[in-house]
Coordinates of C-alpha atoms and ligand atoms in Angstrom, one line a residue:
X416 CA -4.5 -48.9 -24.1
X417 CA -1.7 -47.5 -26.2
X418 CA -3.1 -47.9 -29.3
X419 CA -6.1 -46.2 -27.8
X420 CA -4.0 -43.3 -27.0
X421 CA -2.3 -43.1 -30.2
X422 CA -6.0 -43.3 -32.0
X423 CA -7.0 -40.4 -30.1
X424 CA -4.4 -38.5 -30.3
X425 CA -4.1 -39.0 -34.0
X426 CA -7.3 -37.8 -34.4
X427 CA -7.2 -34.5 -32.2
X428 CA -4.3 -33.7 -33.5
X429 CA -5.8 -33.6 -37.1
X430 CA -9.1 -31.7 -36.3
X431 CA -9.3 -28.5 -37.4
X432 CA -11.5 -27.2 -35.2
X433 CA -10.0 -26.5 -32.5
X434 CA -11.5 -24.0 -30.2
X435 CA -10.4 -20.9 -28.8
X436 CA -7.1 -20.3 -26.7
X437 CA -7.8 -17.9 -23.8
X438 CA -6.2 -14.5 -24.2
X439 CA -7.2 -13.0 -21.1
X440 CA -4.3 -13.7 -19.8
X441 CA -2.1 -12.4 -22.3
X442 CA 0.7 -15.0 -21.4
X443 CA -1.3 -17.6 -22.7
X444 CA -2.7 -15.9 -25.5
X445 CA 0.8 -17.2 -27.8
X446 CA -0.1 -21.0 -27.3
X447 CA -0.1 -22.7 -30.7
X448 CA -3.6 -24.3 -30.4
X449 CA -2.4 -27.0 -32.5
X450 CA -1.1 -29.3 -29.9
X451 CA -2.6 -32.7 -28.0
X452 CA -1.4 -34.8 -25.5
X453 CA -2.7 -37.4 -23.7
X454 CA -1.3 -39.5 -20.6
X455 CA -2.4 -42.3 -18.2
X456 CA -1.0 -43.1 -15.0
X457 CA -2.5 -46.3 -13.9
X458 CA -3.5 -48.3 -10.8
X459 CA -0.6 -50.8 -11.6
X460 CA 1.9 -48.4 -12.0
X461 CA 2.1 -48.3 -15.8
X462 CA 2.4 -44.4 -17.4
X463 CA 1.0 -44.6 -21.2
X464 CA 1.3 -41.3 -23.2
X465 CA 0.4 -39.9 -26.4
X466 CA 1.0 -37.0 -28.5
X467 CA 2.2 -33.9 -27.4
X468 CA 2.2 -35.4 -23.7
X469 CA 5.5 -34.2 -22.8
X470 CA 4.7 -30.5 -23.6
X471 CA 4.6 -28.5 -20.3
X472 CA 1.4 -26.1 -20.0
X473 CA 0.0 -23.8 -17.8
X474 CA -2.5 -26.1 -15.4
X475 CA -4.1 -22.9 -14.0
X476 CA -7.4 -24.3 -12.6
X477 CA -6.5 -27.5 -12.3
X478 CA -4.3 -26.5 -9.2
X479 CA -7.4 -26.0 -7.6
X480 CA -7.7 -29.5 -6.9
X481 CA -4.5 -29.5 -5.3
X482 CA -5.2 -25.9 -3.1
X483 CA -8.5 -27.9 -1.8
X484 CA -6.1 -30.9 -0.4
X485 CA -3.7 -28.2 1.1
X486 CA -6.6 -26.0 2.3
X487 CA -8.4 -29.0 4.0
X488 CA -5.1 -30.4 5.0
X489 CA -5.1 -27.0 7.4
X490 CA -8.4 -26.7 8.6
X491 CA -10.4 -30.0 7.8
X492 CA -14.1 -29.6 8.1
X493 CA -13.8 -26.1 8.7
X494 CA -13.5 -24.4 5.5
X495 CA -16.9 -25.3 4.6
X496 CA -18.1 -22.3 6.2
X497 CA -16.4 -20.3 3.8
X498 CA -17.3 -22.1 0.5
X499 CA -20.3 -24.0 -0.6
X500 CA -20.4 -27.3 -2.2
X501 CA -22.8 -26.5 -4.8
X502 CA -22.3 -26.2 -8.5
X503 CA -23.0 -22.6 -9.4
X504 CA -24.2 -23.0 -13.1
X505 CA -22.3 -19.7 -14.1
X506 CA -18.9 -19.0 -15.4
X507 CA -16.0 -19.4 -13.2
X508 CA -14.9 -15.6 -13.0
X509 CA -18.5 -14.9 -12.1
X510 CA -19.4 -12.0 -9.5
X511 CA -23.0 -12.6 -9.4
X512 CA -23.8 -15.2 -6.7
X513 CA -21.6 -13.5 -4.1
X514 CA -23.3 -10.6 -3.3
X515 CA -26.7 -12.6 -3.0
X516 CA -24.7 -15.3 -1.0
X517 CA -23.2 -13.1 1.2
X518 CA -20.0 -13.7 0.2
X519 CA -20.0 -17.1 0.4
X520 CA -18.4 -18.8 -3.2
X521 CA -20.9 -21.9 -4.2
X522 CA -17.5 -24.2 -4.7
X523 CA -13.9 -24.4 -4.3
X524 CA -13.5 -24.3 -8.0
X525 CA -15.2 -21.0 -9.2
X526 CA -12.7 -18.7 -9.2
X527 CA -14.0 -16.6 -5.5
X528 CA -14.1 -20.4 -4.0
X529 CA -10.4 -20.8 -4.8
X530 CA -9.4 -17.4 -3.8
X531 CA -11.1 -18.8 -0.2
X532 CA -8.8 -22.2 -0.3
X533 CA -5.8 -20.4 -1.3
X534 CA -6.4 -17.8 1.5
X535 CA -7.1 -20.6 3.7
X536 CA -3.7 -22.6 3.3
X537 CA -1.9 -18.9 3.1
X538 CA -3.0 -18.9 6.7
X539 CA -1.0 -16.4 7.8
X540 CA 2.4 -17.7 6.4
X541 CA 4.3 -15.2 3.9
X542 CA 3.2 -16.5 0.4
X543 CA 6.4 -17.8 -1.3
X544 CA 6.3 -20.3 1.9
X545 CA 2.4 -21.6 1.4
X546 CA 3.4 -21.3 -2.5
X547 CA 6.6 -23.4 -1.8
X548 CA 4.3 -26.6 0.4
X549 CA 1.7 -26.2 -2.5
X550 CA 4.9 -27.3 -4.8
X551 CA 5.9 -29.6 -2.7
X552 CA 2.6 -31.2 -2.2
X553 CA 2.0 -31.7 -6.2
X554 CA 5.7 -32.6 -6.4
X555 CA 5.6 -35.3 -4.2
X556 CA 2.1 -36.3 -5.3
X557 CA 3.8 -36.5 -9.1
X558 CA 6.9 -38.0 -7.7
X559 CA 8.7 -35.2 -9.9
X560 CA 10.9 -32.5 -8.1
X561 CA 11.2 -30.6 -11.8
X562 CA 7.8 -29.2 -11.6
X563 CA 7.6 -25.4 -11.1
X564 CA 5.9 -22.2 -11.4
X565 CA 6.0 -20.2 -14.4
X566 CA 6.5 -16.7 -12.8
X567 CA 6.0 -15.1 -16.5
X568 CA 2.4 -16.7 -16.9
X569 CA 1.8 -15.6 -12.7
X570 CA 3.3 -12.1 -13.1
X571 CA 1.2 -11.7 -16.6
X572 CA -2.4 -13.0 -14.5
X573 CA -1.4 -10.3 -11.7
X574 CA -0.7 -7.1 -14.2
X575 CA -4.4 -8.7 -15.5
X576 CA -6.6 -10.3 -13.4
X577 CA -8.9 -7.0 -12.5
X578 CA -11.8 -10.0 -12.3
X579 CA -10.3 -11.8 -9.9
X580 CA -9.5 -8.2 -8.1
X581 CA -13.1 -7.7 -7.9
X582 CA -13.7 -11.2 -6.6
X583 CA -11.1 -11.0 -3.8
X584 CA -12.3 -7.5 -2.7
X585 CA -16.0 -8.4 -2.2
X586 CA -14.5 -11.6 -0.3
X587 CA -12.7 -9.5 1.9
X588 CA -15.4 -6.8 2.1
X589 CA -17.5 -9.4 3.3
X590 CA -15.1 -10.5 6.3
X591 CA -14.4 -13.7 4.0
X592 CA -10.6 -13.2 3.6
X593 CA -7.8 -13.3 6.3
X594 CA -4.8 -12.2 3.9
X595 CA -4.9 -9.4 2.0
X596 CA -6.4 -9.2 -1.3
X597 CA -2.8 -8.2 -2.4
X598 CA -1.4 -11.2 -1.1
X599 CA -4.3 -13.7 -1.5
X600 CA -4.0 -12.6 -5.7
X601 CA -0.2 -12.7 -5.6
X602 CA -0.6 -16.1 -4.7
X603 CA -3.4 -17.6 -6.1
X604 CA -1.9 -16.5 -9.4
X605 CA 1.3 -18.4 -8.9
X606 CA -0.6 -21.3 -7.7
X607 CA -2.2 -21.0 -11.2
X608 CA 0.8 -21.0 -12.9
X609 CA 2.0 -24.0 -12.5
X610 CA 3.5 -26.1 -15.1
X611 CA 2.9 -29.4 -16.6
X612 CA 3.3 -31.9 -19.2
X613 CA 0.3 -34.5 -19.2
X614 CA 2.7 -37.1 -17.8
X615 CA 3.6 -35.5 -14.8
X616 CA -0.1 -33.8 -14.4
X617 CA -1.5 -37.6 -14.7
X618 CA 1.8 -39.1 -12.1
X619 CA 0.2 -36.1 -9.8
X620 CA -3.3 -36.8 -10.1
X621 CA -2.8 -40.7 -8.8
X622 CA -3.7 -39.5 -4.9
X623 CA -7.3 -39.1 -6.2
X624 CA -7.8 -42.1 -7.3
X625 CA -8.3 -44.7 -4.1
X626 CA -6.0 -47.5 -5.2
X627 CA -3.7 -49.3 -2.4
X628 CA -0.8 -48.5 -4.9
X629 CA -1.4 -44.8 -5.1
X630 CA 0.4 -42.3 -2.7
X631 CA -1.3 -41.7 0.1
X632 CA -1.4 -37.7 0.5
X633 CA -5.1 -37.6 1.7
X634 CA -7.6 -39.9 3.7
X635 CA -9.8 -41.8 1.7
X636 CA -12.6 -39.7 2.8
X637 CA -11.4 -36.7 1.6
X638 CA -10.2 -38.2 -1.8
X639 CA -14.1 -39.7 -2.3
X640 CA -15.1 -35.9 -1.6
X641 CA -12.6 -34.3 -3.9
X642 CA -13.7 -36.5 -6.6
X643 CA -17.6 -35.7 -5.7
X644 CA -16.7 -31.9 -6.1
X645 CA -14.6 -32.5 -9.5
X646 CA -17.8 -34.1 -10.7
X647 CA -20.6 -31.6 -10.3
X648 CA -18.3 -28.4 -10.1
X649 CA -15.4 -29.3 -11.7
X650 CA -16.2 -28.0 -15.4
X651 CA -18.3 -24.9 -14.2
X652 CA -21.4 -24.2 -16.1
X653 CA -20.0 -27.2 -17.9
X654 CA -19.9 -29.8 -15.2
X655 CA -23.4 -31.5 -16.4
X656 CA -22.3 -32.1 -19.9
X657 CA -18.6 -33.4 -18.9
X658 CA -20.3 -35.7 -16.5
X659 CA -23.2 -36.2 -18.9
X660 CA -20.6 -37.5 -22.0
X661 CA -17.4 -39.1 -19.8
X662 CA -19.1 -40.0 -16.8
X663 CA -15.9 -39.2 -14.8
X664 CA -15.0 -36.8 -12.2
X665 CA -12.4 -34.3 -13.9
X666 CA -10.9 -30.5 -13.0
X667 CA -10.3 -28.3 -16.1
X668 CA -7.6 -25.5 -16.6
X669 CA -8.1 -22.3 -19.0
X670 CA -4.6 -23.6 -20.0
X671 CA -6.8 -26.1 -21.5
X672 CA -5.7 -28.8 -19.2
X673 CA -7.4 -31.6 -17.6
X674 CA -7.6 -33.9 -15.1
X675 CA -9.9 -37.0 -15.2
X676 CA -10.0 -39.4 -12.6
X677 CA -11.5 -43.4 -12.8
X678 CA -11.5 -44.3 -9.0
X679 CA -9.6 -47.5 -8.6
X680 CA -8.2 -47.6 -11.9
X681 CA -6.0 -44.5 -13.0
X682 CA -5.3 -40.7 -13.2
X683 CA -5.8 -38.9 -17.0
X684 CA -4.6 -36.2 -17.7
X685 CA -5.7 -34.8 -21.5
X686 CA -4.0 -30.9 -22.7
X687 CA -5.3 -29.2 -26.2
X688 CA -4.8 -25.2 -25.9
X689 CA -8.4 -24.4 -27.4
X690 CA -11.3 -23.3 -25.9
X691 CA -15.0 -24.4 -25.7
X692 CA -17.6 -21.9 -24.5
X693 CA -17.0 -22.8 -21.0
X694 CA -13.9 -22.3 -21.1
X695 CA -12.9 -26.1 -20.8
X696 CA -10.7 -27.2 -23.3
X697 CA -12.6 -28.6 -26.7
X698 CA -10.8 -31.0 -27.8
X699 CA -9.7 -32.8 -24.6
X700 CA -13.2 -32.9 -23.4
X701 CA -14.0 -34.6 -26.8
X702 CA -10.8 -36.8 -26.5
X703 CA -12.2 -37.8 -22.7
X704 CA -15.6 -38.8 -24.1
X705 CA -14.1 -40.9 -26.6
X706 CA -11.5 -42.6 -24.1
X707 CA -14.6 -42.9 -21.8
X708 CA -16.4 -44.5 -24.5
X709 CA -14.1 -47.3 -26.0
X710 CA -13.2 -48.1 -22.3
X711 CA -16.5 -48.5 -20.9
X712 CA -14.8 -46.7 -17.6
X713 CA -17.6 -44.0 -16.5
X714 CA -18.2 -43.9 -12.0
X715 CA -22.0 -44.5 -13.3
X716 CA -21.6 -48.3 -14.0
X717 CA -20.2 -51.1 -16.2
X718 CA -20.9 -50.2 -20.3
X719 CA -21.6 -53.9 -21.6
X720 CA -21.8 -52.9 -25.3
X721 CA -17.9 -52.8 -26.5
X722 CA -16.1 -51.3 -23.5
X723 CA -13.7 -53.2 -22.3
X724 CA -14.0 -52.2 -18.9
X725 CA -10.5 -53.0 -16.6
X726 CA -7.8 -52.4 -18.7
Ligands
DON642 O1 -8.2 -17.1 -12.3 C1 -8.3 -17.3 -13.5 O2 -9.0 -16.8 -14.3 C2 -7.3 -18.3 -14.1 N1 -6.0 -18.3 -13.4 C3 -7.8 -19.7 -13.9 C4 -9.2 -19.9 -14.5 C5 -9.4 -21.3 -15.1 O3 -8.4 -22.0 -15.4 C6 -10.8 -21.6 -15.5 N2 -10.8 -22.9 -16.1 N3 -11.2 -23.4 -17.0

């Protein structure tokens, strides 16, 4: 598995084509694209890195995993009558289902979804409190108390985000926020703007993966669901070809981030700064389908022609 690892990383690091960083958030525009990392936290405890896996990034929408936990952690069952379970085939920042869906998001993961689970775990607490148990929650599900908000990247989102704005305000006019839009932004940004290296992003994604070892933050019901959702909405308008080429269920970030999940066996988490058109990042998707490949691992079945399977 390390020499996997190193192989991959190796190789991303050398490619030259790297895709774009994002630069609508201007904070994150200054990323040298030029980095990789790659880390794996497995069923048996081992934590297996390469590269640049020790660089902290911006997760941005991979937090969304973790404000779905919180958010069901509130109200259970109930928030699905405030956000679909659907992919939505468009971009995440898009404004064009909601009118026609009545303000409904398609997912949790679109950007209008997550404004609804952030909202929902705000519940009426002031934000730096629901901010400070969202910490909490990935710190404890990383086992890392060093992990933290980058208030430069949240406060450069906020001056920013006139999308997201948009998105909140139809929400609300739509009677589908309880905070206000001021406060709903303020803290889905932060939530956004959290920071991590692979290592610590792969040590937090081990509650997903439904292994006796693994922390137990939520019930195995929930974590099977999760891991449904971070399979056909997970990538946006991408979700189909990430499940199509690794086979796994994975969240991506605009930080160019990503977690992938092999139930039973380990939490991935793969980070390269550039861009594909979906705004998933190019080479860790890439790296992923490669990893997925030499392993065999893919939820769809055993591969019986090279990949080694259990690791
Ligand atoms: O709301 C935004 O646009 C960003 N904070 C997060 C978007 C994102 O990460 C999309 N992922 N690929």
């Amino acid at each position: 598995m390390q020499d996997l690892l190193t192989e991959i990383a190796e190789a991303a690091l050398a490619n030259p084509d790297r895709g774009k960083v994002a630069t609508y958030i201007p904070e994150l525009a200054g990323v040298d694209p030029g980095q990789f990392g790659i880390a794996i936290a497995t069923a048996g405890g081992e934590v297996l890195s390469a590269g640049d896996a020790d660089v902290p990034f911006s997760i941005q929408s991979v937090s969304k995993v973790f404000a779905l936990a919180l958010a069901l952690g509130r109200v259970g069952d109930q928030l699905w009558s405030r956000v679909g379970r659907e992919p939505s085939g468009l971009s995440f920042d898009s404004v064009l289902l909601l009118e026609r869906e009545n303000g409904i998001p398609r997912n949790p993961f679109i950007n209008a979804g997550a404004l609804v689970t952030t909202d929902t775990y705000l519940s009426g607490s002031p934000p730096k409190e629901a901010l400070g148990e969202l910490v909490r929650f990935v710190r404890a599900a990383a086992d890392d108390d060093s992990i933290h908000i980058n208030e430069k990247v949240a406060q450069s989102e906020i001056a920013t985000g006139h999308r997201n704005f948009s998105l909140a305000h139809y929400l609300a006019s739509c009677g589908n926020l309880q905070a206000s839009v001021d406060k709903v932004l303020g803290t889905y940004c932060h939530q956004c703007a959290v920071e991590m290296t692979c290592r610590q992003l792969a040590m937090a994604g081990r509650f997903l993966v439904d292994s006796p070892q693994m922390p137990a933050l939520v019930s195995i019901e929930r974590r099977r669901r999760i891991n449904a959702l971070m399979m056909t909405c997970g990538h946006y308008d991408g979700s189909g070809d990430f499940a199509f080429r690794v086979g796994m269920p994975g969240k991506s970030g605009v930080g160019g981030g990503i977690l992938v999940i092999s139930p039973g066996r380990a939490s991935i988490a793969v980070w390269s700064p550039g861009l594909n058109r979906y705004g998933n990042s190019k080479l860790g998707t890439e790296a992923m389908e490669t990893f997925a490949r030499r392993t065999g691992w893919s939820v769809f079945g055993v591969s019986r022609d090279g990949g080694q399977g259990d690791l």
